[in-house]
Amino acid sequence: MPRWSSGRVALVGDAAHAPSFLSGQGSSLALVGAYVLAGELAAHADPVDAVASYERIARPFMEAKQALASKKGGSLLMPRTQEELDARNSTLAAMQQSGETSRGDHAGQVHNSLTLPDYTRWLRA
Ligand SMILES: Cc1cc2nc3c(=O)[nH]c(=O)nc-3n(C[C@H](O)[C@H](O)[C@H](O)COP(=O)(O)OP(=O)(O)OC[C@H]3O[C@@H](n4cnc5c(N)ncnc54)[C@H](O)[C@@H]3O)c2cc1C
């Protein structure tokens, strides 16, 4: 969505930033967004400031994850040719052998690109 809030009303999860099938992890993203929104609501006296801060923190991460759909993952998940099918099978076999569970370097960097804020001081207050 072009914006995630209006006044005191904010969107979370798929309603705000649904990923495509090719970028995946919609449930994880929904949890990350909900965590940040809850934390920002605890950290700000004014909910309007809190929802603006929530979007400022979470949007770059969500957009980077969505953008993974335009990378090469398409041929990995839905190969269209025998060559892509063979490449998919070799990649998955190599990942299985090495114990690796994530895609290439760029995807791995995106997955780890948001360090979640620590809101524990607001929970104790
Ligand atoms: C086929 C498929 C496979 C997927 N696989 C994965 C996966 O492997 N891993 C992963 O992380 N994600 C996966 N996802 C994505 C994941 O399901 C979503 O990103 C995630 O559920 C989003 O959570 P949400 O709470 O934002 O929305 P939802 O889970 O869609 O929850 C919204 C809720 O609101 C309810 N609702 C709607 N309108 C109203 C209304 N007017 N009043 C009251 N309630 C209403 C709905 O019934 C629903 O229960 C998959 C999605 C699909 C469709």
mmCIF file of N, CA and C in Angstrom, residues 7-125:
data_model
loop_
_atom_site.group_PDB
_atom_site.id
_atom_site.type_symbol
_atom_site.label_atom_id
_atom_site.label_comp_id
_atom_site.label_asym_id
_atom_site.label_seq_id
_atom_site.Cartn_x
_atom_site.Cartn_y
_atom_site.Cartn_z
ATOM 1 N N GLY A 7 -4.317 8.723 10.256
ATOM 2 C CA GLY A 7 -4.604 9.107 11.640
ATOM 3 C C GLY A 7 -4.197 8.007 12.605
ATOM 4 N N ARG A 8 -5.144 7.544 13.415
ATOM 5 C CA ARG A 8 -4.849 6.521 14.426
ATOM 6 C C ARG A 8 -5.073 5.107 13.901
ATOM 7 N N VAL A 9 -5.465 4.978 12.632
ATOM 8 C CA VAL A 9 -5.754 3.652 12.067
ATOM 9 C C VAL A 9 -4.558 3.184 11.240
ATOM 10 N N ALA A 10 -4.063 1.968 11.531
ATOM 11 C CA ALA A 10 -2.892 1.459 10.803
ATOM 12 C C ALA A 10 -3.158 0.052 10.283
ATOM 13 N N LEU A 11 -2.552 -0.260 9.158
ATOM 14 C CA LEU A 11 -2.619 -1.600 8.576
ATOM 15 C C LEU A 11 -1.402 -2.407 9.012
ATOM 16 N N VAL A 12 -1.597 -3.710 9.186
ATOM 17 C CA VAL A 12 -0.467 -4.618 9.420
ATOM 18 C C VAL A 12 -0.578 -5.801 8.462
ATOM 19 N N GLY A 13 0.486 -6.578 8.387
ATOM 20 C CA GLY A 13 0.465 -7.828 7.626
ATOM 21 C C GLY A 13 0.173 -7.619 6.148
ATOM 22 N N ASP A 14 -0.506 -8.611 5.579
ATOM 23 C CA ASP A 14 -0.799 -8.568 4.145
ATOM 24 C C ASP A 14 -1.543 -7.291 3.749
ATOM 25 N N ALA A 15 -2.385 -6.771 4.625
ATOM 26 C CA ALA A 15 -3.154 -5.573 4.280
ATOM 27 C C ALA A 15 -2.218 -4.402 3.978
ATOM 28 N N ALA A 16 -1.060 -4.354 4.645
ATOM 29 C CA ALA A 16 -0.100 -3.268 4.416
ATOM 30 C C ALA A 16 0.911 -3.641 3.333
ATOM 31 N N HIS A 17 1.464 -4.867 3.426
ATOM 32 C CA HIS A 17 2.650 -5.176 2.603
ATOM 33 C C HIS A 17 2.675 -6.649 2.201
ATOM 34 N N ALA A 18 1.646 -7.121 1.550
ATOM 35 C CA ALA A 18 1.629 -8.532 1.145
ATOM 36 C C ALA A 18 2.798 -8.827 0.212
ATOM 37 N N PRO A 19 3.551 -9.883 0.501
ATOM 38 C CA PRO A 19 4.594 -10.278 -0.441
ATOM 39 C C PRO A 19 3.978 -11.127 -1.541
ATOM 40 N N SER A 20 4.700 -11.328 -2.613
ATOM 41 C CA SER A 20 4.190 -12.240 -3.638
ATOM 42 C C SER A 20 4.609 -13.654 -3.281
ATOM 43 N N PHE A 21 4.027 -14.612 -3.972
ATOM 44 C CA PHE A 21 4.400 -16.006 -3.763
ATOM 45 C C PHE A 21 5.901 -16.205 -3.967
ATOM 46 N N LEU A 22 6.489 -15.422 -4.888
ATOM 47 C CA LEU A 22 7.908 -15.605 -5.210
ATOM 48 C C LEU A 22 8.839 -15.019 -4.150
ATOM 49 N N SER A 23 8.362 -14.035 -3.385
ATOM 50 C CA SER A 23 9.230 -13.526 -2.310
ATOM 51 C C SER A 23 8.924 -14.244 -0.999
ATOM 52 N N GLY A 24 7.662 -14.613 -0.762
ATOM 53 C CA GLY A 24 7.307 -15.478 0.362
ATOM 54 C C GLY A 24 7.426 -14.847 1.739
ATOM 55 N N GLN A 25 7.266 -15.674 2.780
ATOM 56 C CA GLN A 25 7.442 -15.296 4.183
ATOM 57 C C GLN A 25 6.430 -14.271 4.675
ATOM 58 N N GLY A 26 5.216 -14.277 4.104
ATOM 59 C CA GLY A 26 4.216 -13.297 4.523
ATOM 60 C C GLY A 26 3.886 -13.372 5.997
ATOM 61 N N SER A 27 3.856 -14.579 6.572
ATOM 62 C CA SER A 27 3.538 -14.702 8.002
ATOM 63 C C SER A 27 4.637 -14.080 8.850
ATOM 64 N N SER A 28 5.891 -14.319 8.461
ATOM 65 C CA SER A 28 7.016 -13.730 9.211
ATOM 66 C C SER A 28 6.967 -12.208 9.126
ATOM 67 N N LEU A 29 6.691 -11.693 7.926
ATOM 68 C CA LEU A 29 6.646 -10.236 7.761
ATOM 69 C C LEU A 29 5.507 -9.641 8.581
ATOM 70 N N ALA A 30 4.375 -10.353 8.627
ATOM 71 C CA ALA A 30 3.236 -9.858 9.414
ATOM 72 C C ALA A 30 3.617 -9.766 10.892
ATOM 73 N N LEU A 31 4.364 -10.770 11.375
ATOM 74 C CA LEU A 31 4.784 -10.756 12.787
ATOM 75 C C LEU A 31 5.777 -9.632 13.055
ATOM 76 N N VAL A 32 6.733 -9.427 12.121
ATOM 77 C CA VAL A 32 7.714 -8.343 12.291
ATOM 78 C C VAL A 32 6.992 -6.996 12.356
ATOM 79 N N GLY A 33 6.063 -6.776 11.421
ATOM 80 C CA GLY A 33 5.340 -5.500 11.405
ATOM 81 C C GLY A 33 4.520 -5.307 12.665
ATOM 82 N N ALA A 34 3.843 -6.366 13.119
ATOM 83 C CA ALA A 34 3.020 -6.254 14.328
ATOM 84 C C ALA A 34 3.882 -5.969 15.552
ATOM 85 N N TYR A 35 5.059 -6.596 15.603
ATOM 86 C CA TYR A 35 5.983 -6.357 16.720
ATOM 87 C C TYR A 35 6.408 -4.892 16.753
ATOM 88 N N VAL A 36 6.796 -4.377 15.573
ATOM 89 C CA VAL A 36 7.263 -2.981 15.521
ATOM 90 C C VAL A 36 6.107 -2.033 15.849
ATOM 91 N N LEU A 37 4.922 -2.311 15.318
ATOM 92 C CA LEU A 37 3.786 -1.432 15.611
ATOM 93 C C LEU A 37 3.480 -1.431 17.113
ATOM 94 N N ALA A 38 3.448 -2.598 17.724
ATOM 95 C CA ALA A 38 3.169 -2.668 19.170
ATOM 96 C C ALA A 38 4.233 -1.903 19.956
ATOM 97 N N GLY A 39 5.493 -2.090 19.551
ATOM 98 C CA GLY A 39 6.576 -1.405 20.262
ATOM 99 C C GLY A 39 6.503 0.101 20.111
ATOM 100 N N GLU A 40 6.214 0.558 18.916
ATOM 101 C CA GLU A 40 6.132 2.004 18.685
ATOM 102 C C GLU A 40 4.928 2.609 19.414
ATOM 103 N N LEU A 41 3.839 1.849 19.513
ATOM 104 C CA LEU A 41 2.682 2.345 20.281
ATOM 105 C C LEU A 41 3.051 2.482 21.763
ATOM 106 N N ALA A 42 3.883 1.545 22.246
ATOM 107 C CA ALA A 42 4.312 1.628 23.648
ATOM 108 C C ALA A 42 5.287 2.784 23.861
ATOM 109 N N ALA A 43 6.087 3.079 22.834
ATOM 110 C CA ALA A 43 7.167 4.059 22.985
ATOM 111 C C ALA A 43 6.711 5.504 22.749
ATOM 112 N N HIS A 44 5.546 5.684 22.138
ATOM 113 C CA HIS A 44 5.085 7.045 21.827
ATOM 114 C C HIS A 44 3.798 7.362 22.593
ATOM 115 N N ALA A 45 3.710 8.581 23.067
ATOM 116 C CA ALA A 45 2.480 8.998 23.751
ATOM 117 C C ALA A 45 1.361 9.195 22.742
ATOM 118 N N ASP A 46 1.706 9.684 21.552
ATOM 119 C CA ASP A 46 0.691 9.983 20.535
ATOM 120 C C ASP A 46 0.647 8.840 19.516
ATOM 121 N N PRO A 47 -0.487 8.150 19.379
ATOM 122 C CA PRO A 47 -0.569 7.032 18.431
ATOM 123 C C PRO A 47 -0.290 7.443 16.990
ATOM 124 N N VAL A 48 -0.584 8.686 16.636
ATOM 125 C CA VAL A 48 -0.315 9.131 15.258
ATOM 126 C C VAL A 48 1.195 9.128 15.001
ATOM 127 N N ASP A 49 1.973 9.593 15.988
ATOM 128 C CA ASP A 49 3.441 9.538 15.873
ATOM 129 C C ASP A 49 3.904 8.077 15.821
ATOM 130 N N ALA A 50 3.261 7.227 16.629
ATOM 131 C CA ALA A 50 3.674 5.816 16.708
ATOM 132 C C ALA A 50 3.486 5.115 15.365
ATOM 133 N N VAL A 51 2.337 5.317 14.716
ATOM 134 C CA VAL A 51 2.107 4.601 13.459
ATOM 135 C C VAL A 51 3.016 5.142 12.346
ATOM 136 N N ALA A 52 3.335 6.442 12.412
ATOM 137 C CA ALA A 52 4.275 6.994 11.426
ATOM 138 C C ALA A 52 5.663 6.379 11.627
ATOM 139 N N SER A 53 6.072 6.238 12.883
ATOM 140 C CA SER A 53 7.381 5.657 13.188
ATOM 141 C C SER A 53 7.433 4.179 12.781
ATOM 142 N N TYR A 54 6.343 3.468 13.037
ATOM 143 C CA TYR A 54 6.229 2.053 12.627
ATOM 144 C C TYR A 54 6.484 1.908 11.126
ATOM 145 N N GLU A 55 5.850 2.750 10.326
ATOM 146 C CA GLU A 55 6.033 2.656 8.873
ATOM 147 C C GLU A 55 7.457 3.046 8.475
ATOM 148 N N ARG A 56 8.006 4.067 9.140
ATOM 149 C CA ARG A 56 9.373 4.517 8.810
ATOM 150 C C ARG A 56 10.383 3.391 9.060
ATOM 151 N N ILE A 57 10.195 2.646 10.149
ATOM 152 C CA ILE A 57 11.130 1.558 10.493
ATOM 153 C C ILE A 57 10.915 0.340 9.590
ATOM 154 N N ALA A 58 9.657 -0.041 9.393
ATOM 155 C CA ALA A 58 9.383 -1.341 8.761
ATOM 156 C C ALA A 58 9.302 -1.288 7.241
ATOM 157 N N ARG A 59 8.902 -0.163 6.654
ATOM 158 C CA ARG A 59 8.661 -0.146 5.213
ATOM 159 C C ARG A 59 9.885 -0.526 4.363
ATOM 160 N N PRO A 60 11.089 -0.010 4.637
ATOM 161 C CA PRO A 60 12.221 -0.380 3.778
ATOM 162 C C PRO A 60 12.471 -1.886 3.760
ATOM 163 N N PHE A 61 12.304 -2.532 4.931
ATOM 164 C CA PHE A 61 12.493 -3.978 5.019
ATOM 165 C C PHE A 61 11.425 -4.706 4.194
ATOM 166 N N MET A 62 10.175 -4.289 4.359
ATOM 167 C CA MET A 62 9.086 -4.956 3.631
ATOM 168 C C MET A 62 9.260 -4.774 2.119
ATOM 169 N N GLU A 63 9.657 -3.594 1.708
ATOM 170 C CA GLU A 63 9.817 -3.354 0.260
ATOM 171 C C GLU A 63 10.990 -4.152 -0.297
ATOM 172 N N ALA A 64 12.058 -4.285 0.496
ATOM 173 C CA ALA A 64 13.203 -5.079 0.034
ATOM 174 C C ALA A 64 12.800 -6.546 -0.114
ATOM 175 N N LYS A 65 11.988 -7.034 0.831
ATOM 176 C CA LYS A 65 11.528 -8.417 0.734
ATOM 177 C C LYS A 65 10.620 -8.597 -0.498
ATOM 178 N N GLN A 66 9.712 -7.648 -0.713
ATOM 179 C CA GLN A 66 8.821 -7.764 -1.874
ATOM 180 C C GLN A 66 9.626 -7.764 -3.174
ATOM 181 N N ALA A 67 10.696 -6.966 -3.197
ATOM 182 C CA ALA A 67 11.490 -6.839 -4.418
ATOM 183 C C ALA A 67 12.204 -8.143 -4.772
ATOM 184 N N LEU A 68 12.352 -9.052 -3.799
ATOM 185 C CA LEU A 68 12.994 -10.337 -4.095
ATOM 186 C C LEU A 68 12.205 -11.111 -5.154
ATOM 187 N N ALA A 69 10.899 -10.801 -5.266
ATOM 188 C CA ALA A 69 10.073 -11.519 -6.249
ATOM 189 C C ALA A 69 10.543 -11.272 -7.666
ATOM 190 N N SER A 70 11.187 -10.133 -7.898
ATOM 191 C CA SER A 70 11.621 -9.829 -9.267
ATOM 192 C C SER A 70 12.999 -10.405 -9.562
ATOM 193 N N LYS A 71 13.628 -11.027 -8.555
ATOM 194 C CA LYS A 71 14.935 -11.656 -8.787
ATOM 195 C C LYS A 71 14.744 -13.035 -9.422
ATOM 196 N N LYS A 72 15.788 -13.823 -9.435
ATOM 197 C CA LYS A 72 15.749 -15.072 -10.183
ATOM 198 C C LYS A 72 14.910 -16.174 -9.542
ATOM 199 N N GLY A 73 14.286 -15.901 -8.389
ATOM 200 C CA GLY A 73 13.544 -16.939 -7.680
ATOM 201 C C GLY A 73 12.459 -17.585 -8.510
ATOM 202 N N GLY A 74 11.951 -16.862 -9.515
ATOM 203 C CA GLY A 74 10.868 -17.396 -10.326
ATOM 204 C C GLY A 74 11.233 -18.707 -10.976
ATOM 205 N N SER A 75 12.412 -18.755 -11.564
ATOM 206 C CA SER A 75 12.791 -19.985 -12.249
ATOM 207 C C SER A 75 13.143 -21.089 -11.252
ATOM 208 N N LEU A 76 13.464 -20.688 -10.006
ATOM 209 C CA LEU A 76 13.735 -21.702 -8.985
ATOM 210 C C LEU A 76 12.423 -22.353 -8.546
ATOM 211 N N LEU A 77 11.403 -21.528 -8.317
ATOM 212 C CA LEU A 77 10.131 -22.057 -7.830
ATOM 213 C C LEU A 77 9.275 -22.631 -8.950
ATOM 214 N N MET A 78 9.294 -21.956 -10.089
ATOM 215 C CA MET A 78 8.431 -22.408 -11.191
ATOM 216 C C MET A 78 9.241 -22.491 -12.475
ATOM 217 N N PRO A 79 10.077 -23.508 -12.603
ATOM 218 C CA PRO A 79 10.899 -23.623 -13.812
ATOM 219 C C PRO A 79 10.032 -23.806 -15.055
ATOM 220 N N ARG A 80 10.417 -23.112 -16.141
ATOM 221 C CA ARG A 80 9.610 -23.172 -17.368
ATOM 222 C C ARG A 80 10.247 -24.030 -18.445
ATOM 223 N N THR A 81 11.544 -24.306 -18.300
ATOM 224 C CA THR A 81 12.231 -25.091 -19.322
ATOM 225 C C THR A 81 12.975 -26.244 -18.641
ATOM 226 N N GLN A 82 13.427 -27.195 -19.443
ATOM 227 C CA GLN A 82 14.184 -28.318 -18.888
ATOM 228 C C GLN A 82 15.468 -27.816 -18.223
ATOM 229 N N GLU A 83 16.095 -26.770 -18.841
ATOM 230 C CA GLU A 83 17.330 -26.219 -18.265
ATOM 231 C C GLU A 83 17.056 -25.632 -16.883
ATOM 232 N N GLU A 84 15.934 -24.870 -16.780
ATOM 233 C CA GLU A 84 15.603 -24.278 -15.481
ATOM 234 C C GLU A 84 15.253 -25.361 -14.462
ATOM 235 N N LEU A 85 14.584 -26.410 -14.937
ATOM 236 C CA LEU A 85 14.238 -27.525 -14.047
ATOM 237 C C LEU A 85 15.506 -28.203 -13.536
ATOM 238 N N ASP A 86 16.470 -28.448 -14.442
ATOM 239 C CA ASP A 86 17.736 -29.074 -14.043
ATOM 240 C C ASP A 86 18.496 -28.178 -13.066
ATOM 241 N N ALA A 87 18.500 -26.848 -13.369
ATOM 242 C CA ALA A 87 19.212 -25.906 -12.487
ATOM 243 C C ALA A 87 18.556 -25.888 -11.110
ATOM 244 N N ARG A 88 17.202 -25.918 -11.085
ATOM 245 C CA ARG A 88 16.468 -25.939 -9.814
ATOM 246 C C ARG A 88 16.850 -27.179 -9.002
ATOM 247 N N ASN A 89 16.845 -28.326 -9.668
ATOM 248 C CA ASN A 89 17.134 -29.569 -8.967
ATOM 249 C C ASN A 89 18.564 -29.592 -8.425
ATOM 250 N N SER A 90 19.523 -29.062 -9.231
ATOM 251 C CA SER A 90 20.914 -29.026 -8.742
ATOM 252 C C SER A 90 21.047 -28.086 -7.553
ATOM 253 N N THR A 91 20.372 -26.913 -7.638
ATOM 254 C CA THR A 91 20.467 -25.947 -6.537
ATOM 255 C C THR A 91 19.908 -26.544 -5.257
ATOM 256 N N LEU A 92 18.716 -27.183 -5.360
ATOM 257 C CA LEU A 92 18.105 -27.750 -4.159
ATOM 258 C C LEU A 92 18.940 -28.907 -3.608
ATOM 259 N N ALA A 93 19.507 -29.714 -4.505
ATOM 260 C CA ALA A 93 20.339 -30.830 -4.046
ATOM 261 C C ALA A 93 21.576 -30.311 -3.324
ATOM 262 N N ALA A 94 22.167 -29.218 -3.876
ATOM 263 C CA ALA A 94 23.370 -28.647 -3.247
ATOM 264 C C ALA A 94 23.026 -28.047 -1.887
ATOM 265 N N MET A 95 21.866 -27.374 -1.815
ATOM 266 C CA MET A 95 21.451 -26.792 -0.538
ATOM 267 C C MET A 95 21.215 -27.878 0.498
ATOM 268 N N GLN A 96 20.611 -28.995 0.047
ATOM 269 C CA GLN A 96 20.320 -30.082 0.974
ATOM 270 C C GLN A 96 21.614 -30.682 1.510
ATOM 271 N N GLN A 97 22.608 -30.821 0.611
ATOM 272 C CA GLN A 97 23.881 -31.408 1.028
ATOM 273 C C GLN A 97 24.633 -30.505 1.987
ATOM 274 N N SER A 98 24.566 -29.183 1.733
ATOM 275 C CA SER A 98 25.348 -28.257 2.551
ATOM 276 C C SER A 98 24.612 -27.856 3.828
ATOM 277 N N GLY A 99 23.316 -28.185 3.897
ATOM 278 C CA GLY A 99 22.536 -27.774 5.060
ATOM 279 C C GLY A 99 22.061 -26.338 4.958
ATOM 280 N N GLU A 100 22.352 -25.666 3.842
ATOM 281 C CA GLU A 100 21.942 -24.279 3.652
ATOM 282 C C GLU A 100 20.433 -24.243 3.459
ATOM 283 N N THR A 101 19.765 -23.255 4.070
ATOM 284 C CA THR A 101 18.314 -23.192 3.940
ATOM 285 C C THR A 101 17.832 -21.927 3.260
ATOM 286 N N SER A 102 18.727 -20.979 2.988
ATOM 287 C CA SER A 102 18.253 -19.745 2.359
ATOM 288 C C SER A 102 18.808 -19.644 0.950
ATOM 289 N N ARG A 103 18.208 -18.702 0.172
ATOM 290 C CA ARG A 103 18.657 -18.532 -1.202
ATOM 291 C C ARG A 103 19.993 -17.800 -1.223
ATOM 292 N N GLY A 104 20.360 -17.254 -2.393
ATOM 293 C CA GLY A 104 21.678 -16.670 -2.596
ATOM 294 C C GLY A 104 22.017 -15.513 -1.673
ATOM 295 N N ASP A 105 23.180 -14.931 -1.880
ATOM 296 C CA ASP A 105 23.711 -13.895 -0.999
ATOM 297 C C ASP A 105 22.785 -12.697 -0.861
ATOM 298 N N HIS A 106 22.247 -12.212 -1.994
ATOM 299 C CA HIS A 106 21.420 -11.012 -1.926
ATOM 300 C C HIS A 106 20.179 -11.271 -1.081
ATOM 301 N N ALA A 107 19.528 -12.413 -1.321
ATOM 302 C CA ALA A 107 18.326 -12.729 -0.541
ATOM 303 C C ALA A 107 18.673 -12.844 0.941
ATOM 304 N N GLY A 108 19.804 -13.481 1.227
ATOM 305 C CA GLY A 108 20.219 -13.621 2.626
ATOM 306 C C GLY A 108 20.430 -12.269 3.288
ATOM 307 N N GLN A 109 21.034 -11.334 2.538
ATOM 308 C CA GLN A 109 21.252 -9.991 3.082
ATOM 309 C C GLN A 109 19.918 -9.306 3.362
ATOM 310 N N VAL A 110 18.972 -9.455 2.432
ATOM 311 C CA VAL A 110 17.658 -8.828 2.631
ATOM 312 C C VAL A 110 16.964 -9.428 3.849
ATOM 313 N N HIS A 111 17.032 -10.765 3.989
ATOM 314 C CA HIS A 111 16.370 -11.425 5.123
ATOM 315 C C HIS A 111 16.877 -10.856 6.447
ATOM 316 N N ASN A 112 18.159 -10.476 6.482
ATOM 317 C CA ASN A 112 18.761 -10.009 7.742
ATOM 318 C C ASN A 112 18.900 -8.498 7.801
ATOM 319 N N SER A 113 18.176 -7.771 6.940
ATOM 320 C CA SER A 113 18.437 -6.332 6.820
ATOM 321 C C SER A 113 17.731 -5.481 7.873
ATOM 322 N N LEU A 114 16.861 -6.066 8.646
ATOM 323 C CA LEU A 114 16.198 -5.286 9.701
ATOM 324 C C LEU A 114 16.581 -5.850 11.061
ATOM 325 N N THR A 115 17.215 -5.018 11.890
ATOM 326 C CA THR A 115 17.458 -5.398 13.286
ATOM 327 C C THR A 115 16.276 -4.892 14.101
ATOM 328 N N LEU A 116 15.552 -5.809 14.694
ATOM 329 C CA LEU A 116 14.343 -5.407 15.413
ATOM 330 C C LEU A 116 14.700 -4.531 16.606
ATOM 331 N N PRO A 117 13.987 -3.406 16.778
ATOM 332 C CA PRO A 117 14.233 -2.577 17.951
ATOM 333 C C PRO A 117 13.917 -3.364 19.232
ATOM 334 N N ASP A 118 14.604 -2.991 20.306
ATOM 335 C CA ASP A 118 14.359 -3.612 21.611
ATOM 336 C C ASP A 118 13.397 -2.716 22.387
ATOM 337 N N TYR A 119 12.200 -3.213 22.637
ATOM 338 C CA TYR A 119 11.184 -2.388 23.311
ATOM 339 C C TYR A 119 11.016 -2.787 24.782
ATOM 340 N N THR A 120 11.937 -3.577 25.326
ATOM 341 C CA THR A 120 11.701 -4.113 26.674
ATOM 342 C C THR A 120 11.556 -3.007 27.722
ATOM 343 N N ARG A 121 12.282 -1.866 27.533
ATOM 344 C CA ARG A 121 12.161 -0.817 28.551
ATOM 345 C C ARG A 121 10.743 -0.261 28.600
ATOM 346 N N TRP A 122 10.037 -0.293 27.457
ATOM 347 C CA TRP A 122 8.663 0.204 27.464
ATOM 348 C C TRP A 122 7.723 -0.818 28.082
ATOM 349 N N LEU A 123 8.066 -2.102 27.972
ATOM 350 C CA LEU A 123 7.218 -3.127 28.578
ATOM 351 C C LEU A 123 7.306 -3.070 30.095
ATOM 352 N N ARG A 124 8.517 -2.720 30.617
ATOM 353 C CA ARG A 124 8.696 -2.684 32.072
ATOM 354 C C ARG A 124 8.028 -1.461 32.684
ATOM 355 N N ALA A 125 7.877 -0.389 31.888
ATOM 356 C CA ALA A 125 7.374 0.883 32.448
ATOM 357 C C ALA A 125 5.916 0.737 32.888
#
